[in-house]
Amino acid sequence: MQDVFIVGAAECDLGVTTKSILELQSQAVTRALADAGLTTQDVDGIATNGISRFSATQLADYLGIVPSFTDSSFAGGSSFEIYVARAVEALRSGQCSTVVISFASNQRSAKSRSLGGVVEHHTPEAQFETPYGPLFPLSYYAMAAQRYLHEVPHGRAALSEVAISAREWALLNPVAFRYGTKSLTPADIEGADLISSPLTTADCCLVTDGGGAIVLTTKLVDKKRGVKIIGYGEATTNTSMTSVDDLMVTGAVESGKRAFAMAGITPQDIDVVEVYDSFTITVLLTLEALGFAPRGGAADLLLSGKTRPGGSFPLNTSGGGLSYCHPGQYGILLLVEAVRQLRGECGERQVPHARHALAHGTGGIISTHATVILEKVS
Amino acid sequence: MSFPYLPIEDAVSAAFWEGTRIQELLLQSCNLCSKYQHYPRALCSHCGGTDLEWQKVSGQGIIDSWTEVMRAPQEGFEAPYIIARVRLAEGPIMLTRIDGSSTKISCDQPVVLRWQPLSDGRALPLFVPVGG
Ligand SMILES: [Zn+2]
């Protein structure tokens, strides 16, 4: 099978930008293409969402290109890891030659986020869940966390360590939203306002503008910066808050298994781990599901301190959605950071000798799961 | 407790909501695989069968997990209140509320059905701790 590489990766402006979605998209796309030594005229594949009802079509029109491959699948924060799988298959089949996967949001500037989420009145969830008044998606993650605390000693301390560790990485990343602030303590997390118990405001990701793009192709020109896609897997589990039987077991079990089987490596071979941290609990459940720890064991992994800078289990090295950037759908930025770590471009937060990186997206209410495994071309 | 959101029922779910008017909790059971499901669907989510019938269920369950919501998701809700996943004795999990104090509830606790009238004559199933 033909190898597929990520040859370009970039962020758009992050934080509070006062820019439109399409201006931020243009930044992400042109910067990622420049990083790859390409231009919009080389692009014949587009995968994006969150712009409008016809997102990929909208972006193609705005960029002035006529793609032979598009994908606007809407699966929340994991969409971009899902697009990697679709793009690899389209590139291998010859449907297209250069794919840009991108996302941008101006949600902080536009104040477009609400605690109740978007209620679609015709859905079963609107009929059987909305009447009770759950926060969406927060209350579902909160119930997962409550179950975790019920089963796992030191669970609360481990949730806090997810946020503390992310902040330590963000303090090394000049473009992180929390760069230049201070380290966190357990009291900072646990003493913050409860929103949906046991989760406090400090267990929740940021609400920022931002986004990014990556460029995929079968042609690797610059071998020194080459990153190869060696595995991917997906699993989609639920829209209802009641469909998943065991809140401790997520779809990442299956998506991870599929990705590792394709890559022919095991969790022990991964040098850098970038997993979706919409909430602190998301990280513990995902690490366990992917096989980095047994059920309940991610608490011990976190509390060992190994996930912080300099530790033996580098986790969410950008600072994550908790302390770096969370533009509503964070999945594209997991991939951008994974690529940069493998290329050795991460300055103070660089993980030495990183050869394999894993990016795992989680969308909706722990609903959509997609794992991508990347390898440095040596 | 206030419940400002009135659910919009459809042909598949109408029997469920009719049951709430006389305080009967109805679940679909499948005549092919004998399993129950909730929410109501036009087919069985366990086996794909379409021969479903409504059964009155016990109203007994246990709290799978819960959360105390401290900020209202929209106007009309009055936080704090407790949202829970209750695992019914018949198998399915329901999203619901627990009428009780957050200091006195925990995962795996047994609960029993209570009814909360809605302004249009229907009612919402809620749960309270057994003996509470
Ligand atoms: Zn059935």
JSON list of N, CA and C in Angstrom, two decimals, chain A residues 115-116 119 121 124-135 139-140 142-143 146-147 150 193-197 201 240-247, chain B residues 3 5 7-10 13 16-17 38-40 64-71 73 77 81 83-85 87 93-97 107-108 124-126:
[
{"chain": "A", "resi": 115, "resn": "LEU", "atom": "N", "xyz": [-24.63, 26.92, 27.71]},
{"chain": "A", "resi": 115, "resn": "LEU", "atom": "CA", "xyz": [-24.52, 25.81, 28.65]},
{"chain": "A", "resi": 115, "resn": "LEU", "atom": "C", "xyz": [-25.45, 24.64, 28.33]},
{"chain": "A", "resi": 116, "resn": "GLY", "atom": "N", "xyz": [-26.59, 24.95, 27.72]},
{"chain": "A", "resi": 116, "resn": "GLY", "atom": "CA", "xyz": [-27.56, 23.90, 27.42]},
{"chain": "A", "resi": 116, "resn": "GLY", "atom": "C", "xyz": [-27.28, 23.19, 26.10]},
{"chain": "A", "resi": 119, "resn": "VAL", "atom": "N", "xyz": [-30.43, 22.41, 21.19]},
{"chain": "A", "resi": 119, "resn": "VAL", "atom": "CA", "xyz": [-31.53, 21.44, 21.31]},
{"chain": "A", "resi": 119, "resn": "VAL", "atom": "C", "xyz": [-32.22, 21.33, 19.96]},
{"chain": "A", "resi": 121, "resn": "HIS", "atom": "N", "xyz": [-35.38, 19.91, 18.44]},
{"chain": "A", "resi": 121, "resn": "HIS", "atom": "CA", "xyz": [-36.63, 19.52, 19.10]},
{"chain": "A", "resi": 121, "resn": "HIS", "atom": "C", "xyz": [-37.22, 18.20, 18.61]},
{"chain": "A", "resi": 124, "resn": "PRO", "atom": "N", "xyz": [-34.97, 12.24, 19.77]},
{"chain": "A", "resi": 124, "resn": "PRO", "atom": "CA", "xyz": [-35.32, 11.53, 21.01]},
{"chain": "A", "resi": 124, "resn": "PRO", "atom": "C", "xyz": [-34.71, 12.19, 22.26]},
{"chain": "A", "resi": 125, "resn": "GLU", "atom": "N", "xyz": [-33.50, 12.75, 22.11]},
{"chain": "A", "resi": 125, "resn": "GLU", "atom": "CA", "xyz": [-32.86, 13.39, 23.27]},
{"chain": "A", "resi": 125, "resn": "GLU", "atom": "C", "xyz": [-33.65, 14.61, 23.74]},
{"chain": "A", "resi": 126, "resn": "ALA", "atom": "N", "xyz": [-34.18, 15.39, 22.78]},
{"chain": "A", "resi": 126, "resn": "ALA", "atom": "CA", "xyz": [-34.98, 16.56, 23.15]},
{"chain": "A", "resi": 126, "resn": "ALA", "atom": "C", "xyz": [-36.23, 16.11, 23.89]},
{"chain": "A", "resi": 127, "resn": "GLN", "atom": "N", "xyz": [-36.78, 14.98, 23.47]},
{"chain": "A", "resi": 127, "resn": "GLN", "atom": "CA", "xyz": [-38.03, 14.49, 24.07]},
{"chain": "A", "resi": 127, "resn": "GLN", "atom": "C", "xyz": [-37.80, 13.84, 25.44]},
{"chain": "A", "resi": 128, "resn": "PHE", "atom": "N", "xyz": [-36.71, 13.11, 25.59]},
{"chain": "A", "resi": 128, "resn": "PHE", "atom": "CA", "xyz": [-36.55, 12.29, 26.80]},
{"chain": "A", "resi": 128, "resn": "PHE", "atom": "C", "xyz": [-35.42, 12.74, 27.72]},
{"chain": "A", "resi": 129, "resn": "GLU", "atom": "N", "xyz": [-34.65, 13.75, 27.32]},
{"chain": "A", "resi": 129, "resn": "GLU", "atom": "CA", "xyz": [-33.54, 14.20, 28.18]},
{"chain": "A", "resi": 129, "resn": "GLU", "atom": "C", "xyz": [-33.62, 15.70, 28.47]},
{"chain": "A", "resi": 130, "resn": "THR", "atom": "N", "xyz": [-33.85, 16.50, 27.45]},
{"chain": "A", "resi": 130, "resn": "THR", "atom": "CA", "xyz": [-33.92, 17.96, 27.64]},
{"chain": "A", "resi": 130, "resn": "THR", "atom": "C", "xyz": [-34.92, 18.37, 28.73]},
{"chain": "A", "resi": 131, "resn": "PRO", "atom": "N", "xyz": [-36.08, 17.71, 28.87]},
{"chain": "A", "resi": 131, "resn": "PRO", "atom": "CA", "xyz": [-37.03, 18.14, 29.91]},
{"chain": "A", "resi": 131, "resn": "PRO", "atom": "C", "xyz": [-36.45, 18.13, 31.33]},
{"chain": "A", "resi": 132, "resn": "TYR", "atom": "N", "xyz": [-35.41, 17.32, 31.55]},
{"chain": "A", "resi": 132, "resn": "TYR", "atom": "CA", "xyz": [-34.82, 17.23, 32.89]},
{"chain": "A", "resi": 132, "resn": "TYR", "atom": "C", "xyz": [-33.77, 18.31, 33.14]},
{"chain": "A", "resi": 133, "resn": "GLY", "atom": "N", "xyz": [-33.30, 18.97, 32.08]},
{"chain": "A", "resi": 133, "resn": "GLY", "atom": "CA", "xyz": [-32.39, 20.09, 32.24]},
{"chain": "A", "resi": 133, "resn": "GLY", "atom": "C", "xyz": [-30.92, 19.76, 32.44]},
{"chain": "A", "resi": 134, "resn": "PRO", "atom": "N", "xyz": [-30.39, 18.72, 31.76]},
{"chain": "A", "resi": 134, "resn": "PRO", "atom": "CA", "xyz": [-28.95, 18.49, 31.86]},
{"chain": "A", "resi": 134, "resn": "PRO", "atom": "C", "xyz": [-28.18, 19.60, 31.14]},
{"chain": "A", "resi": 135, "resn": "LEU", "atom": "N", "xyz": [-27.00, 19.94, 31.64]},
{"chain": "A", "resi": 135, "resn": "LEU", "atom": "CA", "xyz": [-26.11, 20.79, 30.84]},
{"chain": "A", "resi": 135, "resn": "LEU", "atom": "C", "xyz": [-25.56, 19.91, 29.73]},
{"chain": "A", "resi": 139, "resn": "SER", "atom": "N", "xyz": [-23.03, 17.78, 31.61]},
{"chain": "A", "resi": 139, "resn": "SER", "atom": "CA", "xyz": [-23.60, 16.88, 32.63]},
{"chain": "A", "resi": 139, "resn": "SER", "atom": "C", "xyz": [-23.32, 15.41, 32.35]},
{"chain": "A", "resi": 140, "resn": "TYR", "atom": "N", "xyz": [-23.16, 15.06, 31.07]},
{"chain": "A", "resi": 140, "resn": "TYR", "atom": "CA", "xyz": [-22.84, 13.66, 30.76]},
{"chain": "A", "resi": 140, "resn": "TYR", "atom": "C", "xyz": [-21.42, 13.33, 31.22]},
{"chain": "A", "resi": 142, "resn": "ALA", "atom": "N", "xyz": [-19.91, 14.83, 33.52]},
{"chain": "A", "resi": 142, "resn": "ALA", "atom": "CA", "xyz": [-19.97, 14.88, 34.99]},
{"chain": "A", "resi": 142, "resn": "ALA", "atom": "C", "xyz": [-20.45, 13.54, 35.55]},
{"chain": "A", "resi": 143, "resn": "MET", "atom": "N", "xyz": [-21.44, 12.92, 34.89]},
{"chain": "A", "resi": 143, "resn": "MET", "atom": "CA", "xyz": [-21.90, 11.61, 35.36]},
{"chain": "A", "resi": 143, "resn": "MET", "atom": "C", "xyz": [-20.82, 10.55, 35.17]},
{"chain": "A", "resi": 146, "resn": "GLN", "atom": "N", "xyz": [-18.48, 11.15, 38.01]},
{"chain": "A", "resi": 146, "resn": "GLN", "atom": "CA", "xyz": [-19.05, 10.70, 39.29]},
{"chain": "A", "resi": 146, "resn": "GLN", "atom": "C", "xyz": [-18.87, 9.17, 39.44]},
{"chain": "A", "resi": 147, "resn": "ARG", "atom": "N", "xyz": [-19.12, 8.47, 38.34]},
{"chain": "A", "resi": 147, "resn": "ARG", "atom": "CA", "xyz": [-18.95, 7.01, 38.35]},
{"chain": "A", "resi": 147, "resn": "ARG", "atom": "C", "xyz": [-17.48, 6.66, 38.59]},
{"chain": "A", "resi": 150, "resn": "HIS", "atom": "N", "xyz": [-16.62, 7.07, 42.09]},
{"chain": "A", "resi": 150, "resn": "HIS", "atom": "CA", "xyz": [-17.26, 6.00, 42.88]},
{"chain": "A", "resi": 150, "resn": "HIS", "atom": "C", "xyz": [-16.41, 4.73, 42.86]},
{"chain": "A", "resi": 193, "resn": "ASP", "atom": "N", "xyz": [-15.57, 26.97, 41.10]},
{"chain": "A", "resi": 193, "resn": "ASP", "atom": "CA", "xyz": [-17.03, 26.80, 41.18]},
{"chain": "A", "resi": 193, "resn": "ASP", "atom": "C", "xyz": [-17.46, 25.46, 40.58]},
{"chain": "A", "resi": 194, "resn": "LEU", "atom": "N", "xyz": [-18.28, 24.73, 41.32]},
{"chain": "A", "resi": 194, "resn": "LEU", "atom": "CA", "xyz": [-18.92, 23.53, 40.76]},
{"chain": "A", "resi": 194, "resn": "LEU", "atom": "C", "xyz": [-19.89, 23.97, 39.68]},
{"chain": "A", "resi": 195, "resn": "ILE", "atom": "N", "xyz": [-19.89, 23.27, 38.55]},
{"chain": "A", "resi": 195, "resn": "ILE", "atom": "CA", "xyz": [-20.92, 23.55, 37.54]},
{"chain": "A", "resi": 195, "resn": "ILE", "atom": "C", "xyz": [-21.89, 22.37, 37.46]},
{"chain": "A", "resi": 196, "resn": "SER", "atom": "N", "xyz": [-21.35, 21.17, 37.33]},
{"chain": "A", "resi": 196, "resn": "SER", "atom": "CA", "xyz": [-22.16, 19.96, 37.31]},
{"chain": "A", "resi": 196, "resn": "SER", "atom": "C", "xyz": [-21.31, 18.95, 38.07]},
{"chain": "A", "resi": 197, "resn": "SER", "atom": "N", "xyz": [-21.67, 18.69, 39.32]},
{"chain": "A", "resi": 197, "resn": "SER", "atom": "CA", "xyz": [-20.79, 17.95, 40.22]},
{"chain": "A", "resi": 197, "resn": "SER", "atom": "C", "xyz": [-20.44, 16.57, 39.64]},
{"chain": "A", "resi": 201, "resn": "THR", "atom": "N", "xyz": [-15.45, 24.47, 37.23]},
{"chain": "A", "resi": 201, "resn": "THR", "atom": "CA", "xyz": [-15.06, 25.24, 36.03]},
{"chain": "A", "resi": 201, "resn": "THR", "atom": "C", "xyz": [-13.63, 24.88, 35.61]},
{"chain": "A", "resi": 240, "resn": "SER", "atom": "N", "xyz": [-27.66, 9.53, 22.75]},
{"chain": "A", "resi": 240, "resn": "SER", "atom": "CA", "xyz": [-28.40, 9.61, 24.01]},
{"chain": "A", "resi": 240, "resn": "SER", "atom": "C", "xyz": [-27.45, 9.50, 25.20]},
{"chain": "A", "resi": 241, "resn": "MET", "atom": "N", "xyz": [-27.84, 10.13, 26.31]},
{"chain": "A", "resi": 241, "resn": "MET", "atom": "CA", "xyz": [-27.08, 10.01, 27.55]},
{"chain": "A", "resi": 241, "resn": "MET", "atom": "C", "xyz": [-27.30, 8.65, 28.22]},
{"chain": "A", "resi": 242, "resn": "THR", "atom": "N", "xyz": [-28.19, 7.81, 27.62]},
{"chain": "A", "resi": 242, "resn": "THR", "atom": "CA", "xyz": [-28.53, 6.54, 28.26]},
{"chain": "A", "resi": 242, "resn": "THR", "atom": "C", "xyz": [-28.15, 5.31, 27.45]},
{"chain": "A", "resi": 243, "resn": "SER", "atom": "N", "xyz": [-27.58, 5.47, 26.28]},
{"chain": "A", "resi": 243, "resn": "SER", "atom": "CA", "xyz": [-27.33, 4.31, 25.40]},
{"chain": "A", "resi": 243, "resn": "SER", "atom": "C", "xyz": [-26.11, 3.49, 25.80]},
{"chain": "A", "resi": 244, "resn": "VAL", "atom": "N", "xyz": [-25.10, 4.13, 26.39]},
{"chain": "A", "resi": 244, "resn": "VAL", "atom": "CA", "xyz": [-23.88, 3.41, 26.75]},
{"chain": "A", "resi": 244, "resn": "VAL", "atom": "C", "xyz": [-24.09, 2.76, 28.12]},
{"chain": "A", "resi": 245, "resn": "ASP", "atom": "N", "xyz": [-23.85, 1.46, 28.18]},
{"chain": "A", "resi": 245, "resn": "ASP", "atom": "CA", "xyz": [-24.16, 0.72, 29.40]},
{"chain": "A", "resi": 245, "resn": "ASP", "atom": "C", "xyz": [-23.22, 1.07, 30.55]},
{"chain": "A", "resi": 246, "resn": "ASP", "atom": "N", "xyz": [-21.92, 1.17, 30.24]},
{"chain": "A", "resi": 246, "resn": "ASP", "atom": "CA", "xyz": [-20.90, 1.37, 31.27]},
{"chain": "A", "resi": 246, "resn": "ASP", "atom": "C", "xyz": [-20.15, 2.66, 30.98]},
{"chain": "A", "resi": 247, "resn": "LEU", "atom": "N", "xyz": [-20.35, 3.67, 31.84]},
{"chain": "A", "resi": 247, "resn": "LEU", "atom": "CA", "xyz": [-19.75, 4.99, 31.60]},
{"chain": "A", "resi": 247, "resn": "LEU", "atom": "C", "xyz": [-18.22, 4.95, 31.65]},
{"chain": "B", "resi": 3, "resn": "PHE", "atom": "N", "xyz": [-40.08, 22.69, 35.46]},
{"chain": "B", "resi": 3, "resn": "PHE", "atom": "CA", "xyz": [-39.82, 21.92, 34.23]},
{"chain": "B", "resi": 3, "resn": "PHE", "atom": "C", "xyz": [-40.40, 22.68, 33.04]},
{"chain": "B", "resi": 5, "resn": "TYR", "atom": "N", "xyz": [-39.48, 22.86, 29.88]},
{"chain": "B", "resi": 5, "resn": "TYR", "atom": "CA", "xyz": [-39.40, 22.34, 28.52]},
{"chain": "B", "resi": 5, "resn": "TYR", "atom": "C", "xyz": [-40.43, 21.23, 28.33]},
{"chain": "B", "resi": 7, "resn": "PRO", "atom": "N", "xyz": [-41.85, 18.32, 26.21]},
{"chain": "B", "resi": 7, "resn": "PRO", "atom": "CA", "xyz": [-41.39, 17.48, 25.12]},
{"chain": "B", "resi": 7, "resn": "PRO", "atom": "C", "xyz": [-42.40, 17.39, 23.99]},
{"chain": "B", "resi": 8, "resn": "ILE", "atom": "N", "xyz": [-41.89, 17.35, 22.76]},
{"chain": "B", "resi": 8, "resn": "ILE", "atom": "CA", "xyz": [-42.75, 17.22, 21.57]},
{"chain": "B", "resi": 8, "resn": "ILE", "atom": "C", "xyz": [-42.82, 15.74, 21.21]},
{"chain": "B", "resi": 9, "resn": "GLU", "atom": "N", "xyz": [-44.00, 15.12, 21.44]},
{"chain": "B", "resi": 9, "resn": "GLU", "atom": "CA", "xyz": [-44.11, 13.69, 21.18]},
{"chain": "B", "resi": 9, "resn": "GLU", "atom": "C", "xyz": [-44.42, 13.44, 19.71]},
{"chain": "B", "resi": 10, "resn": "ASP", "atom": "N", "xyz": [-44.25, 12.16, 19.31]},
{"chain": "B", "resi": 10, "resn": "ASP", "atom": "CA", "xyz": [-44.54, 11.77, 17.93]},
{"chain": "B", "resi": 10, "resn": "ASP", "atom": "C", "xyz": [-45.31, 10.45, 17.96]},
{"chain": "B", "resi": 13, "resn": "SER", "atom": "N", "xyz": [-43.79, 7.64, 20.08]},
{"chain": "B", "resi": 13, "resn": "SER", "atom": "CA", "xyz": [-43.67, 7.83, 21.53]},
{"chain": "B", "resi": 13, "resn": "SER", "atom": "C", "xyz": [-44.99, 8.18, 22.21]},
{"chain": "B", "resi": 16, "resn": "PHE", "atom": "N", "xyz": [-46.12, 6.28, 25.29]},
{"chain": "B", "resi": 16, "resn": "PHE", "atom": "CA", "xyz": [-45.34, 6.56, 26.50]},
{"chain": "B", "resi": 16, "resn": "PHE", "atom": "C", "xyz": [-45.94, 7.76, 27.23]},
{"chain": "B", "resi": 17, "resn": "TRP", "atom": "N", "xyz": [-46.19, 8.81, 26.46]},
{"chain": "B", "resi": 17, "resn": "TRP", "atom": "CA", "xyz": [-46.67, 10.06, 27.10]},
{"chain": "B", "resi": 17, "resn": "TRP", "atom": "C", "xyz": [-48.11, 9.92, 27.57]},
{"chain": "B", "resi": 38, "resn": "HIS", "atom": "N", "xyz": [-35.48, 1.77, 26.04]},
{"chain": "B", "resi": 38, "resn": "HIS", "atom": "CA", "xyz": [-35.90, 3.15, 26.29]},
{"chain": "B", "resi": 38, "resn": "HIS", "atom": "C", "xyz": [-34.76, 4.02, 25.77]},
{"chain": "B", "resi": 39, "resn": "TYR", "atom": "N", "xyz": [-34.99, 5.08, 25.04]},
{"chain": "B", "resi": 39, "resn": "TYR", "atom": "CA", "xyz": [-36.21, 5.73, 24.62]},
{"chain": "B", "resi": 39, "resn": "TYR", "atom": "C", "xyz": [-36.98, 4.87, 23.58]},
{"chain": "B", "resi": 40, "resn": "PRO", "atom": "N", "xyz": [-38.27, 5.20, 23.34]},
{"chain": "B", "resi": 40, "resn": "PRO", "atom": "CA", "xyz": [-39.05, 4.45, 22.36]},
{"chain": "B", "resi": 40, "resn": "PRO", "atom": "C", "xyz": [-38.53, 4.64, 20.93]},
{"chain": "B", "resi": 64, "resn": "ASP", "atom": "N", "xyz": [-27.20, 4.63, 38.37]},
{"chain": "B", "resi": 64, "resn": "ASP", "atom": "CA", "xyz": [-25.93, 4.28, 37.72]},
{"chain": "B", "resi": 64, "resn": "ASP", "atom": "C", "xyz": [-24.92, 5.39, 37.96]},
{"chain": "B", "resi": 65, "resn": "SER", "atom": "N", "xyz": [-25.36, 6.63, 37.72]},
{"chain": "B", "resi": 65, "resn": "SER", "atom": "CA", "xyz": [-24.53, 7.78, 38.08]},
{"chain": "B", "resi": 65, "resn": "SER", "atom": "C", "xyz": [-25.41, 9.01, 38.15]},
{"chain": "B", "resi": 66, "resn": "TRP", "atom": "N", "xyz": [-24.86, 10.11, 38.65]},
{"chain": "B", "resi": 66, "resn": "TRP", "atom": "CA", "xyz": [-25.67, 11.30, 38.89]},
{"chain": "B", "resi": 66, "resn": "TRP", "atom": "C", "xyz": [-24.76, 12.52, 38.88]},
{"chain": "B", "resi": 67, "resn": "THR", "atom": "N", "xyz": [-25.39, 13.69, 38.77]},
{"chain": "B", "resi": 67, "resn": "THR", "atom": "CA", "xyz": [-24.65, 14.96, 38.86]},
{"chain": "B", "resi": 67, "resn": "THR", "atom": "C", "xyz": [-25.58, 16.04, 39.38]},
{"chain": "B", "resi": 68, "resn": "GLU", "atom": "N", "xyz": [-25.05, 16.89, 40.23]},
{"chain": "B", "resi": 68, "resn": "GLU", "atom": "CA", "xyz": [-25.84, 18.04, 40.68]},
{"chain": "B", "resi": 68, "resn": "GLU", "atom": "C", "xyz": [-25.53, 19.22, 39.77]},
{"chain": "B", "resi": 69, "resn": "VAL", "atom": "N", "xyz": [-26.56, 19.67, 39.06]},
{"chain": "B", "resi": 69, "resn": "VAL", "atom": "CA", "xyz": [-26.41, 20.79, 38.11]},
{"chain": "B", "resi": 69, "resn": "VAL", "atom": "C", "xyz": [-26.52, 22.10, 38.87]},
{"chain": "B", "resi": 70, "resn": "MET", "atom": "N", "xyz": [-25.46, 22.91, 38.81]},
{"chain": "B", "resi": 70, "resn": "MET", "atom": "CA", "xyz": [-25.41, 24.13, 39.62]},
{"chain": "B", "resi": 70, "resn": "MET", "atom": "C", "xyz": [-25.80, 25.39, 38.84]},
{"chain": "B", "resi": 71, "resn": "ARG", "atom": "N", "xyz": [-25.83, 25.28, 37.51]},
{"chain": "B", "resi": 71, "resn": "ARG", "atom": "CA", "xyz": [-26.22, 26.44, 36.69]},
{"chain": "B", "resi": 71, "resn": "ARG", "atom": "C", "xyz": [-27.27, 25.98, 35.69]},
{"chain": "B", "resi": 73, "resn": "PRO", "atom": "N", "xyz": [-29.39, 25.38, 32.40]},
{"chain": "B", "resi": 73, "resn": "PRO", "atom": "CA", "xyz": [-29.03, 25.35, 30.99]},
{"chain": "B", "resi": 73, "resn": "PRO", "atom": "C", "xyz": [-29.81, 26.38, 30.17]},
{"chain": "B", "resi": 77, "resn": "PHE", "atom": "N", "xyz": [-35.36, 26.83, 34.20]},
{"chain": "B", "resi": 77, "resn": "PHE", "atom": "CA", "xyz": [-34.85, 25.81, 35.11]},
{"chain": "B", "resi": 77, "resn": "PHE", "atom": "C", "xyz": [-34.29, 26.50, 36.35]},
{"chain": "B", "resi": 81, "resn": "TYR", "atom": "N", "xyz": [-30.16, 21.16, 40.93]},
{"chain": "B", "resi": 81, "resn": "TYR", "atom": "CA", "xyz": [-30.99, 19.96, 40.93]},
{"chain": "B", "resi": 81, "resn": "TYR", "atom": "C", "xyz": [-30.13, 18.78, 40.50]},
{"chain": "B", "resi": 83, "resn": "ILE", "atom": "N", "xyz": [-29.50, 15.47, 38.30]},
{"chain": "B", "resi": 83, "resn": "ILE", "atom": "CA", "xyz": [-29.75, 14.66, 37.10]},
{"chain": "B", "resi": 83, "resn": "ILE", "atom": "C", "xyz": [-29.13, 13.28, 37.33]},
{"chain": "B", "resi": 84, "resn": "ALA", "atom": "N", "xyz": [-29.78, 12.24, 36.87]},
{"chain": "B", "resi": 84, "resn": "ALA", "atom": "CA", "xyz": [-29.20, 10.90, 37.07]},
{"chain": "B", "resi": 84, "resn": "ALA", "atom": "C", "xyz": [-29.48, 9.99, 35.89]},
{"chain": "B", "resi": 85, "resn": "ARG", "atom": "N", "xyz": [-28.61, 9.00, 35.75]},
{"chain": "B", "resi": 85, "resn": "ARG", "atom": "CA", "xyz": [-28.89, 7.83, 34.92]},
{"chain": "B", "resi": 85, "resn": "ARG", "atom": "C", "xyz": [-29.39, 6.75, 35.87]},
{"chain": "B", "resi": 87, "resn": "ARG", "atom": "N", "xyz": [-30.74, 2.96, 36.21]},
{"chain": "B", "resi": 87, "resn": "ARG", "atom": "CA", "xyz": [-30.83, 1.65, 35.55]},
{"chain": "B", "resi": 87, "resn": "ARG", "atom": "C", "xyz": [-32.08, 0.96, 36.07]},
{"chain": "B", "resi": 93, "resn": "ILE", "atom": "N", "xyz": [-31.64, 2.04, 30.72]},
{"chain": "B", "resi": 93, "resn": "ILE", "atom": "CA", "xyz": [-31.24, 3.18, 31.53]},
{"chain": "B", "resi": 93, "resn": "ILE", "atom": "C", "xyz": [-32.09, 4.38, 31.10]},
{"chain": "B", "resi": 94, "resn": "MET", "atom": "N", "xyz": [-32.59, 5.15, 32.08]},
{"chain": "B", "resi": 94, "resn": "MET", "atom": "CA", "xyz": [-33.34, 6.39, 31.80]},
{"chain": "B", "resi": 94, "resn": "MET", "atom": "C", "xyz": [-32.56, 7.58, 32.29]},
{"chain": "B", "resi": 95, "resn": "LEU", "atom": "N", "xyz": [-32.61, 8.67, 31.55]},
{"chain": "B", "resi": 95, "resn": "LEU", "atom": "CA", "xyz": [-32.17, 9.94, 32.13]},
{"chain": "B", "resi": 95, "resn": "LEU", "atom": "C", "xyz": [-33.36, 10.48, 32.91]},
{"chain": "B", "resi": 96, "resn": "THR", "atom": "N", "xyz": [-33.08, 11.00, 34.12]},
{"chain": "B", "resi": 96, "resn": "THR", "atom": "CA", "xyz": [-34.17, 11.45, 34.97]},
{"chain": "B", "resi": 96, "resn": "THR", "atom": "C", "xyz": [-33.62, 12.43, 36.01]},
{"chain": "B", "resi": 97, "resn": "ARG", "atom": "N", "xyz": [-34.46, 12.79, 36.94]},
{"chain": "B", "resi": 97, "resn": "ARG", "atom": "CA", "xyz": [-33.97, 13.53, 38.10]},
{"chain": "B", "resi": 97, "resn": "ARG", "atom": "C", "xyz": [-34.18, 12.71, 39.36]},
{"chain": "B", "resi": 107, "resn": "CYS", "atom": "N", "xyz": [-23.84, 6.53, 43.73]},
{"chain": "B", "resi": 107, "resn": "CYS", "atom": "CA", "xyz": [-23.97, 5.54, 42.67]},
{"chain": "B", "resi": 107, "resn": "CYS", "atom": "C", "xyz": [-24.35, 4.20, 43.29]},
{"chain": "B", "resi": 108, "resn": "ASP", "atom": "N", "xyz": [-25.10, 3.41, 42.56]},
{"chain": "B", "resi": 108, "resn": "ASP", "atom": "CA", "xyz": [-25.55, 2.07, 42.95]},
{"chain": "B", "resi": 108, "resn": "ASP", "atom": "C", "xyz": [-26.64, 2.06, 44.02]},
{"chain": "B", "resi": 124, "resn": "LEU", "atom": "N", "xyz": [-43.61, 13.78, 34.10]},
{"chain": "B", "resi": 124, "resn": "LEU", "atom": "CA", "xyz": [-42.25, 13.27, 33.91]},
{"chain": "B", "resi": 124, "resn": "LEU", "atom": "C", "xyz": [-41.94, 12.27, 35.01]},
{"chain": "B", "resi": 125, "resn": "PRO", "atom": "N", "xyz": [-41.40, 11.09, 34.63]},
{"chain": "B", "resi": 125, "resn": "PRO", "atom": "CA", "xyz": [-40.93, 10.16, 35.67]},
{"chain": "B", "resi": 125, "resn": "PRO", "atom": "C", "xyz": [-39.67, 10.68, 36.36]},
{"chain": "B", "resi": 126, "resn": "LEU", "atom": "N", "xyz": [-39.72, 10.77, 37.68]},
{"chain": "B", "resi": 126, "resn": "LEU", "atom": "CA", "xyz": [-38.56, 11.10, 38.50]},
{"chain": "B", "resi": 126, "resn": "LEU", "atom": "C", "xyz": [-38.33, 9.94, 39.46]}
]
